[in-house]
């Protein structure tokens, strides 16, 4: 039988070797070849003098990708002071008619002049690499945003049945696909408006264009400040506090200072103490009634606050002084103090008192929610039960809060789990960090606060840049210790703009909102539940006065 002929060998495809670099004048011939292909129906390539003008004015803004030494894609840009042109500009106006004398090194916006990819290489998604390089350039030059006029060539097929605005909406909703707009939306641009007459000779787009913008979340308006800038990386310290008997106020101060000293030794920006961390002072009141004892303990709050203010300044650390009872104008409140290292102090009242706090102590909720400015960013403080009400942290988030601090006191594990799980939910919902801490041990002679359960922790949102379980740090349960954690605030910016999900940006504000209405009827309702336990007569002992 005749021998079968051997099949001809198929040549192996040439391997790619992609290199991202800036364009040079000598690259014009290759650039022209690609532009003639891409813009065959739109006047073809630029003239060489236009290309040379762009390279001369802004060389670092002209980027290309080469494959095995051959240019296959490019992105061209200039810097402009955007307010000089506004949203109704044309391509010719903002590029200076191809002379690019509109380029302004002191401008605030990177303007995308052009992006093009050799048609033979469009399957490699090279456009995405070019846009990523542009974003990096925008961040490196500290420019406010990247703006571009985007063609909508697919519109020519629908111009007789819908407006450009409707077409853009359909593309955004994935009902239609546009070869340019679909790609730009996938690269984190959003459409600010539609421009008429942007490119008069663009017949496919019917001379319409989308005005696209990408916001640089790292933009800093003041770049000449050499010290005192807001931090991107924040170190926080947490005290998981051991409840123990104390002899007097000085003894208690020593314990406080020990932990402030310890945490500040790690160069922390702040330290968080638990709710009612001063409960050992209640044993010094010698009161049998819990409601009388906690009012007597409130007399220690002011001197403890003053001491915390001194420690904040002397140890150069911001202190969130857990919470302490405050008795004023015949009303008992639970208050957390923010003692800043610059010597200033602020306060956040607990807004939601538990049925137990109302019943045993006659405690009332506060009526104000505050987002605090610190030298490491905006923070919020929610005391224990308050973190179980998601409206509060949402309103703080709307004010720019990046770290939420939650001092708590819980006696059982199930009570602790409520605080913990809600804190984790708040971190995800509001794209922020949440730090929680409580106390451990027991206080035999203090009714209603005799046992403690705690596992302090710091939680993050749940996305690729954060820990896989969304736990930044975690203490050993029911053991006195400190916890130190470093928090990268820049990761929160990235999450807000390019996260797998974007809880803050994706809220349906057209359907619902959270608003603040100041009412106090709930306080009276809770207090009425504990009328039998609330003291009806003057206490046997006058409240303790602390010198």
Short mmCIF file of C-alpha atoms in Angstrom, two decimals:
data_model
loop_
_atom_site.label_atom_id
_atom_site.label_comp_id
_atom_site.label_asym_id
_atom_site.label_seq_id
_atom_site.Cartn_x
_atom_site.Cartn_y
_atom_site.Cartn_z
CA UNK A 1 0.00 0.00 0.00
CA UNK A 2 1.24 3.54 -0.71
CA UNK A 3 2.67 5.40 2.24
CA UNK A 4 0.49 8.16 3.69
CA UNK A 5 2.01 11.60 3.23
CA UNK A 6 2.95 13.34 6.47
CA UNK A 7 0.75 16.34 7.28
CA UNK A 8 2.40 19.70 6.77
CA UNK A 9 3.66 21.24 10.02
CA UNK A 10 1.56 24.20 11.29
CA UNK A 11 3.81 27.10 12.23
CA UNK A 12 3.53 28.05 15.90
CA UNK A 13 1.98 31.47 16.46
CA UNK A 14 4.49 34.13 17.33
CA UNK A 15 4.59 34.89 21.05
CA UNK A 16 3.55 38.35 22.16
CA UNK A 17 5.94 40.63 23.97
CA UNK A 18 4.02 43.72 25.04
CA UNK A 19 5.79 46.84 26.28
CA UNK A 20 4.08 49.98 27.60
CA UNK A 21 6.08 53.16 26.98
CA UNK A 22 5.81 56.83 25.97
CA UNK A 23 5.74 57.78 22.31
CA UNK A 24 8.66 59.36 20.45
CA UNK A 25 8.74 61.56 17.37
CA UNK A 26 10.28 58.71 15.40
CA UNK A 27 7.14 56.63 16.03
CA UNK A 28 4.95 58.76 13.76
CA UNK A 29 5.06 56.44 10.75
CA UNK A 30 3.74 53.49 12.78
CA UNK A 31 1.17 55.65 14.50
CA UNK A 32 -0.02 56.99 11.16
CA UNK A 33 -0.48 53.46 9.82
CA UNK A 34 -2.81 52.55 12.71
CA UNK A 35 -4.78 55.82 12.56
CA UNK A 36 -5.35 55.40 8.82
CA UNK A 37 -6.87 51.99 9.52
CA UNK A 38 -9.00 53.12 12.46
CA UNK A 39 -10.19 56.42 10.96
CA UNK A 40 -10.52 55.44 7.33
CA UNK A 41 -13.99 57.01 7.23
CA UNK A 42 -13.00 60.09 9.28
CA UNK A 43 -10.17 61.86 7.43
CA UNK A 44 -7.55 59.30 8.45
CA UNK A 45 -4.37 60.11 10.35
CA UNK A 46 -3.20 63.36 11.85
CA UNK A 47 -0.55 65.39 10.09
CA UNK A 48 3.01 64.98 11.33
CA UNK A 49 3.23 68.57 12.62
CA UNK A 50 0.16 67.93 14.83
CA UNK A 51 1.75 64.78 16.21
CA UNK A 52 5.08 66.56 16.81
CA UNK A 53 3.33 69.44 18.61
CA UNK A 54 1.72 67.01 21.04
CA UNK A 55 4.97 65.17 21.75
CA UNK A 56 6.75 68.49 22.36
CA UNK A 57 4.14 69.96 24.68
CA UNK A 58 3.39 66.91 26.84
CA UNK A 59 5.70 63.96 26.12
CA UNK A 60 4.81 62.00 29.26
CA UNK A 61 1.13 62.05 28.34
CA UNK A 62 1.54 60.21 25.03
CA UNK A 63 1.53 56.47 25.68
CA UNK A 64 1.79 53.47 23.40
CA UNK A 65 1.94 49.69 23.53
CA UNK A 66 4.34 47.85 21.27
CA UNK A 67 4.35 44.14 20.51
CA UNK A 68 7.72 42.70 19.62
CA UNK A 69 8.91 46.21 18.79
CA UNK A 70 5.88 47.18 16.67
CA UNK A 71 3.45 49.83 17.91
CA UNK A 72 -0.07 48.40 18.06
CA UNK A 73 -2.01 50.87 20.27
CA UNK A 74 -1.70 54.39 21.62
CA UNK A 75 -3.38 56.93 23.91
CA UNK A 76 -2.84 60.69 23.54
CA UNK A 77 -3.67 63.35 26.14
CA UNK A 78 -3.13 66.93 27.28
CA UNK A 79 -3.63 68.79 30.57
CA UNK A 80 -6.20 71.59 30.67
CA UNK A 81 -7.71 73.97 33.17
CA UNK A 82 -11.17 72.58 32.62
CA UNK A 83 -13.10 75.61 33.87
CA UNK A 84 -11.79 77.57 30.86
CA UNK A 85 -13.69 75.32 28.48
CA UNK A 86 -16.71 73.97 30.36
CA UNK A 87 -18.97 71.11 29.35
CA UNK A 88 -20.05 72.52 25.97
CA UNK A 89 -16.65 72.51 24.31
CA UNK A 90 -15.85 70.96 20.95
CA UNK A 91 -12.89 68.79 20.07
CA UNK A 92 -11.36 71.55 17.95
CA UNK A 93 -11.72 74.12 20.73
CA UNK A 94 -10.18 72.07 23.53
CA UNK A 95 -7.27 70.86 21.37
CA UNK A 96 -6.55 74.30 19.92
CA UNK A 97 -7.38 73.14 16.42
CA UNK A 98 -4.66 70.51 16.50
CA UNK A 99 -1.95 72.91 17.74
CA UNK A 100 -2.47 71.83 21.37
CA UNK A 101 -1.61 75.30 22.68
CA UNK A 102 -4.48 74.69 25.14
CA UNK A 103 -2.15 72.36 27.09
CA UNK A 104 -1.58 73.86 30.56
CA UNK A 105 0.95 72.29 32.91
CA UNK A 106 -0.82 74.03 35.81
CA UNK A 107 -4.23 72.68 34.78
CA UNK A 108 -6.39 70.35 36.87
CA UNK A 109 -7.70 67.84 34.31
CA UNK A 110 -6.16 65.21 32.08
CA UNK A 111 -8.01 65.45 28.78
CA UNK A 112 -8.12 62.37 26.56
CA UNK A 113 -7.32 63.45 23.01
CA UNK A 114 -7.41 60.02 21.39
CA UNK A 115 -7.18 56.27 21.98
CA UNK A 116 -6.75 53.81 19.15
CA UNK A 117 -5.82 50.14 18.76
CA UNK A 118 -4.72 48.31 15.62
CA UNK A 119 -7.83 46.34 14.53
CA UNK A 120 -5.75 43.14 14.42
CA UNK A 121 -5.02 43.48 18.16
CA UNK A 122 -8.45 44.39 19.56
CA UNK A 123 -8.94 40.95 21.09
CA UNK A 124 -6.07 41.60 23.52
CA UNK A 125 -7.94 44.33 25.44
CA UNK A 126 -5.06 46.76 25.00
CA UNK A 127 -7.40 49.71 25.46
CA UNK A 128 -7.86 48.76 29.09
CA UNK A 129 -4.10 48.84 29.63
CA UNK A 130 -3.90 52.29 28.10
CA UNK A 131 -6.71 53.61 30.28
CA UNK A 132 -5.08 52.13 33.37
CA UNK A 133 -1.85 53.89 32.42
CA UNK A 134 -3.74 57.15 32.01
CA UNK A 135 -5.31 56.76 35.45
CA UNK A 136 -1.88 56.17 36.95
CA UNK A 137 -0.60 59.29 35.20
CA UNK A 138 -3.57 61.30 36.49
CA UNK A 139 -2.84 60.19 40.05
CA UNK A 140 0.91 60.76 39.75
CA UNK A 141 0.39 64.32 38.47
CA UNK A 142 -2.27 64.97 41.14
CA UNK A 143 -4.92 65.95 38.60
CA UNK A 144 -8.54 66.25 39.63
CA UNK A 145 -10.01 64.06 36.93
CA UNK A 146 -9.71 62.57 33.48
CA UNK A 147 -12.22 63.85 30.92
CA UNK A 148 -12.81 62.86 27.32
CA UNK A 149 -15.33 63.32 24.54
CA UNK A 150 -16.46 59.87 23.51
CA UNK A 151 -17.75 58.96 20.08
CA UNK A 152 -20.91 56.84 19.86
CA UNK A 153 -20.55 55.22 16.42
CA UNK A 154 -23.32 52.71 17.07
CA UNK A 155 -25.84 55.53 17.25
CA UNK A 156 -26.05 55.74 13.44
CA UNK A 157 -28.10 52.53 13.48
CA UNK A 158 -30.71 54.00 15.87
CA UNK A 159 -30.73 57.73 15.15
CA UNK A 160 -34.07 57.47 13.39
CA UNK A 161 -35.82 55.87 16.36
CA UNK A 162 -34.29 57.38 19.50
CA UNK A 163 -32.46 60.41 20.85
CA UNK A 164 -28.75 60.28 21.74
CA UNK A 165 -29.71 60.42 25.43
CA UNK A 166 -31.96 57.38 25.05
CA UNK A 167 -29.25 55.55 23.15
CA UNK A 168 -26.70 56.23 25.89
CA UNK A 169 -29.18 55.02 28.51
CA UNK A 170 -29.76 51.81 26.56
CA UNK A 171 -26.01 51.20 26.32
CA UNK A 172 -25.56 51.89 30.02
CA UNK A 173 -28.33 49.40 30.82
CA UNK A 174 -26.70 46.74 28.59
CA UNK A 175 -29.68 46.75 26.24
CA UNK A 176 -27.39 47.86 23.41
CA UNK A 177 -23.66 47.65 22.77
CA UNK A 178 -21.61 50.52 21.41
CA UNK A 179 -18.04 49.76 20.28
CA UNK A 180 -16.65 52.79 22.14
CA UNK A 181 -19.11 53.78 24.89
CA UNK A 182 -19.50 50.25 26.23
CA UNK A 183 -15.74 50.00 26.62
CA UNK A 184 -15.46 53.39 28.34
CA UNK A 185 -18.23 52.61 30.83
CA UNK A 186 -16.44 49.37 31.68
CA UNK A 187 -13.36 51.43 32.54
CA UNK A 188 -15.06 53.39 35.34
CA UNK A 189 -16.05 56.45 33.31
CA UNK A 190 -19.46 57.97 33.77
CA UNK A 191 -21.39 60.13 31.31
CA UNK A 192 -21.76 63.71 32.50
CA UNK A 193 -23.75 64.90 29.52
CA UNK A 194 -24.11 64.68 25.74
CA UNK A 195 -22.35 67.23 23.54
CA UNK A 196 -23.80 68.36 20.20
CA UNK A 197 -21.38 69.16 17.38
CA UNK A 198 -18.32 67.76 19.15
CA UNK A 199 -16.88 66.29 15.92
CA UNK A 200 -18.92 67.75 13.03
CA UNK A 201 -17.47 65.26 10.53
CA UNK A 202 -18.31 62.19 12.69
CA UNK A 203 -21.22 60.88 10.64
CA UNK A 204 -21.49 57.61 12.59
CA UNK A 205 -22.12 59.50 15.83
CA UNK A 206 -24.23 62.10 14.02
CA UNK A 207 -21.78 64.68 15.44
CA UNK A 208 -22.87 63.81 19.00
CA UNK A 209 -20.46 62.73 21.71
CA UNK A 210 -20.62 61.71 25.35
CA UNK A 211 -18.76 63.85 27.87
CA UNK A 212 -17.03 61.24 30.01
CA UNK A 213 -15.30 61.73 33.35
CA UNK A 214 -13.21 59.60 35.68
CA UNK A 215 -12.60 61.11 39.13
CA UNK A 216 -9.17 60.81 40.76
CA UNK A 217 -10.06 59.93 44.35
CA UNK A 218 -6.47 60.64 45.43
CA UNK A 219 -6.54 64.24 44.25
CA UNK A 220 -5.24 66.68 46.85
CA UNK A 221 -6.01 70.37 46.39
CA UNK A 222 -3.08 71.46 48.54
CA UNK A 223 0.17 69.93 47.37
CA UNK A 224 2.55 72.40 48.99
CA UNK A 225 1.87 71.33 52.57
CA UNK A 226 4.99 69.58 53.83
CA UNK A 227 3.79 68.59 57.31
CA UNK A 228 0.42 67.96 58.92
CA UNK A 229 -1.19 66.31 55.89
CA UNK A 230 -4.05 63.91 56.50
CA UNK A 231 -2.80 60.36 56.84
CA UNK A 232 -3.41 57.57 54.36
CA UNK A 233 -2.27 54.92 56.83
CA UNK A 234 -3.68 55.10 60.35
CA UNK A 235 -2.55 53.04 63.32
CA UNK A 236 -5.18 52.47 65.98
CA UNK A 237 -4.88 50.89 69.40
CA UNK A 238 -7.59 49.10 71.34
CA UNK A 239 -7.71 48.26 75.04
CA UNK A 240 -9.56 45.11 76.08
CA UNK A 241 -9.98 46.25 79.66
CA UNK A 242 -9.89 44.03 82.75
CA UNK A 243 -12.51 44.92 85.34
CA UNK A 244 -10.87 44.86 88.73
CA UNK A 245 -11.38 46.38 92.16
CA UNK A 246 -9.73 49.76 92.63
CA UNK A 247 -8.72 51.48 95.86
CA UNK A 248 -9.36 55.05 94.81
CA UNK A 249 -9.30 57.43 91.87
CA UNK A 250 -5.50 57.67 91.78
CA UNK A 251 -5.27 53.90 91.55
CA UNK A 252 -7.68 54.00 88.62
CA UNK A 253 -5.65 56.76 86.92
CA UNK A 254 -2.53 54.60 87.07
CA UNK A 255 -4.29 51.81 85.23
CA UNK A 256 -5.55 54.25 82.59
CA UNK A 257 -2.14 55.78 82.05
CA UNK A 258 -0.48 52.37 81.78
CA UNK A 259 -2.56 51.51 78.72
CA UNK A 260 -2.27 54.96 77.13
CA UNK A 261 1.50 54.75 77.57
CA UNK A 262 1.59 51.23 76.13
CA UNK A 263 -0.46 51.99 73.04
CA UNK A 264 1.25 55.33 72.35
CA UNK A 265 4.58 53.50 72.51
CA UNK A 266 3.57 51.79 69.27
CA UNK A 267 3.12 55.23 67.62
CA UNK A 268 -0.64 54.78 67.42
CA UNK A 269 -2.82 57.63 66.25
CA UNK A 270 -5.59 56.82 68.70
CA UNK A 271 -6.62 54.46 71.47
CA UNK A 272 -10.12 53.14 72.20
CA UNK A 273 -11.40 52.20 75.68
CA UNK A 274 -14.61 50.18 76.38
CA UNK A 275 -18.06 51.33 77.41
CA UNK A 276 -18.33 51.92 81.18
CA UNK A 277 -14.63 51.19 81.62
CA UNK A 278 -14.86 53.18 84.86
CA UNK A 279 -17.38 50.75 86.38
CA UNK A 280 -14.94 49.80 89.19
CA UNK A 281 -15.63 53.25 90.66
CA UNK A 282 -19.20 52.13 91.34
CA UNK A 283 -17.98 49.84 94.09
CA UNK A 284 -16.55 52.88 95.89
CA UNK A 285 -20.00 54.44 96.24
CA UNK A 286 -21.19 51.80 98.75
CA UNK A 287 -24.69 52.14 97.32
CA UNK A 288 -26.96 49.09 97.22
CA UNK A 289 -29.42 50.44 94.66
CA UNK A 290 -27.99 50.20 91.11
CA UNK A 291 -29.73 53.42 90.06
CA UNK A 292 -28.32 55.35 93.01
CA UNK A 293 -24.86 53.79 92.60
CA UNK A 294 -24.48 54.75 88.95
CA UNK A 295 -25.56 58.34 89.70
CA UNK A 296 -22.99 58.49 92.43
CA UNK A 297 -20.39 57.03 90.05
CA UNK A 298 -21.17 59.81 87.59
CA UNK A 299 -19.40 62.21 89.94
CA UNK A 300 -16.11 60.61 88.83
CA UNK A 301 -16.75 61.25 85.13
CA UNK A 302 -15.50 64.84 84.98
CA UNK A 303 -12.13 64.21 86.70
CA UNK A 304 -11.58 61.09 84.55
CA UNK A 305 -12.32 63.12 81.42
CA UNK A 306 -9.87 65.82 82.51
CA UNK A 307 -7.21 63.19 83.14
CA UNK A 308 -7.80 61.65 79.73
CA UNK A 309 -7.37 65.08 78.14
CA UNK A 310 -4.04 65.47 79.91
CA UNK A 311 -2.89 62.01 78.78
CA UNK A 312 -3.90 62.70 75.18
CA UNK A 313 -1.66 65.76 75.05
CA UNK A 314 1.27 64.38 77.04
CA UNK A 315 1.38 61.06 75.15
CA UNK A 316 0.55 62.61 71.75
CA UNK A 317 -2.36 60.29 71.04
CA UNK A 318 -6.07 60.75 70.42
CA UNK A 319 -8.14 58.98 73.08
CA UNK A 320 -11.69 57.72 72.71
CA UNK A 321 -12.50 57.39 76.38
CA UNK A 322 -14.96 54.52 76.07
CA UNK A 323 -18.06 55.83 77.76
CA UNK A 324 -19.02 57.01 81.22
CA UNK A 325 -22.28 57.96 82.95
CA UNK A 326 -23.10 61.67 83.02
CA UNK A 327 -25.73 63.01 85.41
CA UNK A 328 -26.89 66.49 84.48
CA UNK A 329 -30.11 68.44 84.91
CA UNK A 330 -31.71 65.48 86.65
CA UNK A 331 -31.09 63.15 83.68
CA UNK A 332 -28.67 60.26 83.41
CA UNK A 333 -26.83 59.77 80.12
CA UNK A 334 -24.07 57.57 78.76
CA UNK A 335 -21.34 59.63 77.06
CA UNK A 336 -18.17 58.92 75.11
CA UNK A 337 -15.45 61.58 75.06
CA UNK A 338 -13.04 62.15 72.18
CA UNK A 339 -9.92 63.66 73.70
CA UNK A 340 -7.70 64.87 70.86
CA UNK A 341 -3.95 65.20 71.16
CA UNK A 342 -4.21 68.90 70.32
CA UNK A 343 -6.02 69.45 73.64
CA UNK A 344 -9.59 69.73 72.31
CA UNK A 345 -12.43 67.49 73.43
CA UNK A 346 -15.78 66.42 71.96
CA UNK A 347 -18.54 64.12 73.10
CA UNK A 348 -21.03 61.63 71.71
CA UNK A 349 -24.05 60.60 73.76
CA UNK A 350 -25.43 57.09 73.51
CA UNK A 351 -28.66 57.49 71.58
CA UNK A 352 -30.37 54.14 72.14
CA UNK A 353 -30.49 52.90 75.72
CA UNK A 354 -31.27 49.24 76.25
CA UNK A 355 -34.38 48.17 78.17
CA UNK A 356 -32.04 47.01 80.95
CA UNK A 357 -30.33 50.43 81.20
CA UNK A 358 -33.69 52.16 81.36
CA UNK A 359 -35.10 49.66 83.84
CA UNK A 360 -32.21 49.42 86.30
CA UNK A 361 -30.74 52.89 86.04
CA UNK A 362 -33.35 55.19 84.51
CA UNK A 363 -30.88 56.12 81.77
CA UNK A 364 -31.91 58.30 78.84
CA UNK A 365 -30.72 58.46 75.25
CA UNK A 366 -29.06 61.50 73.75
CA UNK A 367 -30.42 63.44 70.79
CA UNK A 368 -27.42 64.34 68.59
CA UNK A 369 -25.22 62.36 66.23
CA UNK A 370 -21.83 63.78 65.30
CA UNK A 371 -19.11 63.02 62.77
CA UNK A 372 -15.77 64.11 64.24
CA UNK A 373 -12.75 65.62 62.52
CA UNK A 374 -9.41 64.27 63.68
CA UNK A 375 -5.85 64.59 62.42
CA UNK A 376 -6.20 61.14 60.83
CA UNK A 377 -9.58 61.67 59.16
CA UNK A 378 -13.28 61.73 59.93
CA UNK A 379 -14.53 59.26 62.53
CA UNK A 380 -17.76 58.26 64.22
CA UNK A 381 -18.47 56.91 67.70
CA UNK A 382 -21.46 54.68 68.41
CA UNK A 383 -21.79 53.28 71.92
CA UNK A 384 -22.67 49.59 72.07
CA UNK A 385 -26.41 49.24 71.30
CA UNK A 386 -26.25 52.17 68.86
CA UNK A 387 -24.28 50.09 66.35
CA UNK A 388 -27.31 47.80 66.02
CA UNK A 389 -29.21 50.63 64.29
CA UNK A 390 -27.85 50.93 60.73
CA UNK A 391 -29.36 54.35 60.10
CA UNK A 392 -26.81 56.00 62.41
CA UNK A 393 -23.69 54.73 60.69
CA UNK A 394 -25.23 55.48 57.28
CA UNK A 395 -25.69 59.12 58.25
CA UNK A 396 -22.12 59.24 59.57
CA UNK A 397 -20.90 57.73 56.32
CA UNK A 398 -22.71 60.43 54.38
CA UNK A 399 -20.66 62.94 56.38
CA UNK A 400 -17.40 61.29 55.31
CA UNK A 401 -16.75 58.94 58.25
CA UNK A 402 -13.97 56.41 57.46
CA UNK A 403 -13.46 54.74 60.85
CA UNK A 404 -16.25 53.87 63.26
CA UNK A 405 -15.37 53.26 66.91
CA UNK A 406 -17.72 51.16 69.03
CA UNK A 407 -17.03 50.91 72.78
CA UNK A 408 -19.33 48.25 74.22
CA UNK A 409 -20.18 46.38 77.39
CA UNK A 410 -21.73 42.92 77.17
CA UNK A 411 -22.20 40.27 79.82
CA UNK A 412 -22.85 37.17 77.68
CA UNK A 413 -21.60 35.79 74.38
CA UNK A 414 -24.94 36.14 72.63
CA UNK A 415 -25.07 39.81 73.61
CA UNK A 416 -21.52 40.22 72.31
CA UNK A 417 -22.43 38.50 69.03
CA UNK A 418 -25.16 41.06 68.40
CA UNK A 419 -22.62 43.87 68.67
CA UNK A 420 -19.98 42.05 66.64
CA UNK A 421 -22.20 40.98 63.76
CA UNK A 422 -23.81 44.38 63.48
CA UNK A 423 -20.38 46.05 63.51
CA UNK A 424 -19.25 43.81 60.66
CA UNK A 425 -22.38 44.69 58.71
CA UNK A 426 -21.74 48.40 59.25
CA UNK A 427 -18.22 48.03 57.79
CA UNK A 428 -19.58 46.46 54.61
CA UNK A 429 -22.59 48.75 54.21
CA UNK A 430 -20.63 51.95 54.68
CA UNK A 431 -17.27 50.98 53.18
CA UNK A 432 -15.43 51.86 56.37
CA UNK A 433 -13.38 50.29 59.14
CA UNK A 434 -15.08 49.47 62.44
CA UNK A 435 -13.22 48.99 65.73
CA UNK A 436 -14.98 47.48 68.74
CA UNK A 437 -13.81 46.84 72.28
CA UNK A 438 -15.29 45.77 75.59
CA UNK A 439 -14.23 44.76 79.06
CA UNK A 440 -13.50 41.36 80.60
CA UNK A 441 -13.49 39.90 84.11
CA UNK A 442 -16.00 40.59 86.85
CA UNK A 443 -16.98 43.06 89.56
CA UNK A 444 -18.52 41.07 92.43
CA UNK A 445 -19.89 44.04 94.37
CA UNK A 446 -21.42 45.90 91.41
CA UNK A 447 -24.99 44.82 90.63
CA UNK A 448 -26.01 44.76 86.97
CA UNK A 449 -22.34 44.99 85.86
CA UNK A 450 -20.91 41.99 87.66
CA UNK A 451 -19.75 39.89 84.66
CA UNK A 452 -18.19 40.82 81.33
CA UNK A 453 -17.66 39.16 77.95
CA UNK A 454 -15.49 40.62 75.21
CA UNK A 455 -13.43 39.88 72.13
CA UNK A 456 -12.16 43.16 70.72
CA UNK A 457 -11.67 43.39 66.97
CA UNK A 458 -11.22 45.61 63.94
CA UNK A 459 -13.37 44.90 60.88
CA UNK A 460 -13.01 45.94 57.25
CA UNK A 461 -15.21 45.86 54.17
CA UNK A 462 -15.28 42.58 52.28
CA UNK A 463 -13.40 42.81 49.00
CA UNK A 464 -10.15 41.63 47.44
CA UNK A 465 -7.94 44.37 48.94
CA UNK A 466 -9.00 43.51 52.50
CA UNK A 467 -8.45 40.44 54.71
CA UNK A 468 -10.25 37.36 53.38
CA UNK A 469 -12.52 37.20 56.43
CA UNK A 470 -12.86 41.00 56.75
CA UNK A 471 -11.14 40.89 60.16
CA UNK A 472 -8.11 43.18 60.34
CA UNK A 473 -7.22 42.20 63.89
CA UNK A 474 -8.82 40.26 66.73
CA UNK A 475 -8.12 39.89 70.43
CA UNK A 476 -8.12 36.72 72.49
CA UNK A 477 -11.58 36.38 74.09
CA UNK A 478 -11.90 37.39 77.75
CA UNK A 479 -8.22 38.24 78.21
CA UNK A 480 -6.88 41.66 79.14
CA UNK A 481 -4.72 42.88 76.28
CA UNK A 482 -4.12 45.59 73.71
CA UNK A 483 -4.70 45.30 69.99
CA UNK A 484 -2.79 47.34 67.40
CA UNK A 485 -3.98 47.58 63.79
CA UNK A 486 -2.85 49.53 60.72
CA UNK A 487 -5.67 50.80 58.48
CA UNK A 488 -5.12 51.89 54.88
CA UNK A 489 -7.67 54.60 54.08
CA UNK A 490 -6.69 54.63 50.40
CA UNK A 491 -8.18 51.15 50.07
CA UNK A 492 -11.55 52.63 50.99
CA UNK A 493 -11.23 55.13 48.12
CA UNK A 494 -10.44 52.32 45.71
CA UNK A 495 -13.40 50.31 46.98
CA UNK A 496 -15.78 53.22 46.47
CA UNK A 497 -14.77 53.67 42.83
CA UNK A 498 -13.81 50.19 41.63
CA UNK A 499 -14.92 47.61 44.20
CA UNK A 500 -16.61 44.35 43.28
CA UNK A 501 -19.71 45.96 44.80
CA UNK A 502 -20.13 49.63 45.69
CA UNK A 503 -22.65 49.90 48.47
CA UNK A 504 -22.46 53.66 48.87
CA UNK A 505 -22.59 54.55 45.19
CA UNK A 506 -25.26 51.99 44.29
CA UNK A 507 -27.88 53.14 46.79
CA UNK A 508 -31.27 53.82 45.20
CA UNK A 509 -31.65 57.38 46.41
CA UNK A 510 -34.52 57.75 44.00
CA UNK A 511 -36.46 55.26 46.14
CA UNK A 512 -35.41 55.86 49.76
CA UNK A 513 -33.40 58.06 52.09
CA UNK A 514 -32.29 58.28 55.71
CA UNK A 515 -33.05 61.53 57.52
CA UNK A 516 -32.70 62.86 61.05
CA UNK A 517 -35.82 63.76 63.07
CA UNK A 518 -35.23 64.82 66.66
CA UNK A 519 -37.78 63.21 68.98
CA UNK A 520 -37.61 62.04 72.58
CA UNK A 521 -40.83 60.08 73.10
CA UNK A 522 -38.88 56.81 72.98
CA UNK A 523 -36.97 57.84 76.14
CA UNK A 524 -40.18 58.20 78.10
CA UNK A 525 -41.46 54.88 76.80
CA UNK A 526 -38.34 53.03 77.94
CA UNK A 527 -38.31 54.78 81.30
CA UNK A 528 -41.90 53.78 81.97
CA UNK A 529 -40.86 50.13 81.67
CA UNK A 530 -38.69 50.47 84.77
CA UNK A 531 -40.75 52.68 87.06
CA UNK A 532 -40.78 50.11 89.86
CA UNK A 533 -36.97 49.97 90.00
CA UNK A 534 -36.31 53.67 89.57
CA UNK A 535 -35.76 55.36 92.96
CA UNK A 536 -38.76 57.35 94.13
CA UNK A 537 -37.05 58.99 97.10
CA UNK A 538 -33.85 60.85 97.78
CA UNK A 539 -30.82 58.50 97.93
CA UNK A 540 -29.57 57.48 101.38
CA UNK A 541 -26.21 59.02 100.59
CA UNK A 542 -25.58 62.21 98.68
CA UNK A 543 -23.66 61.72 95.40
CA UNK A 544 -19.92 61.56 95.93
CA UNK A 545 -18.08 64.80 95.22
CA UNK A 546 -14.60 64.40 93.83
CA UNK A 547 -12.09 67.13 94.47
#
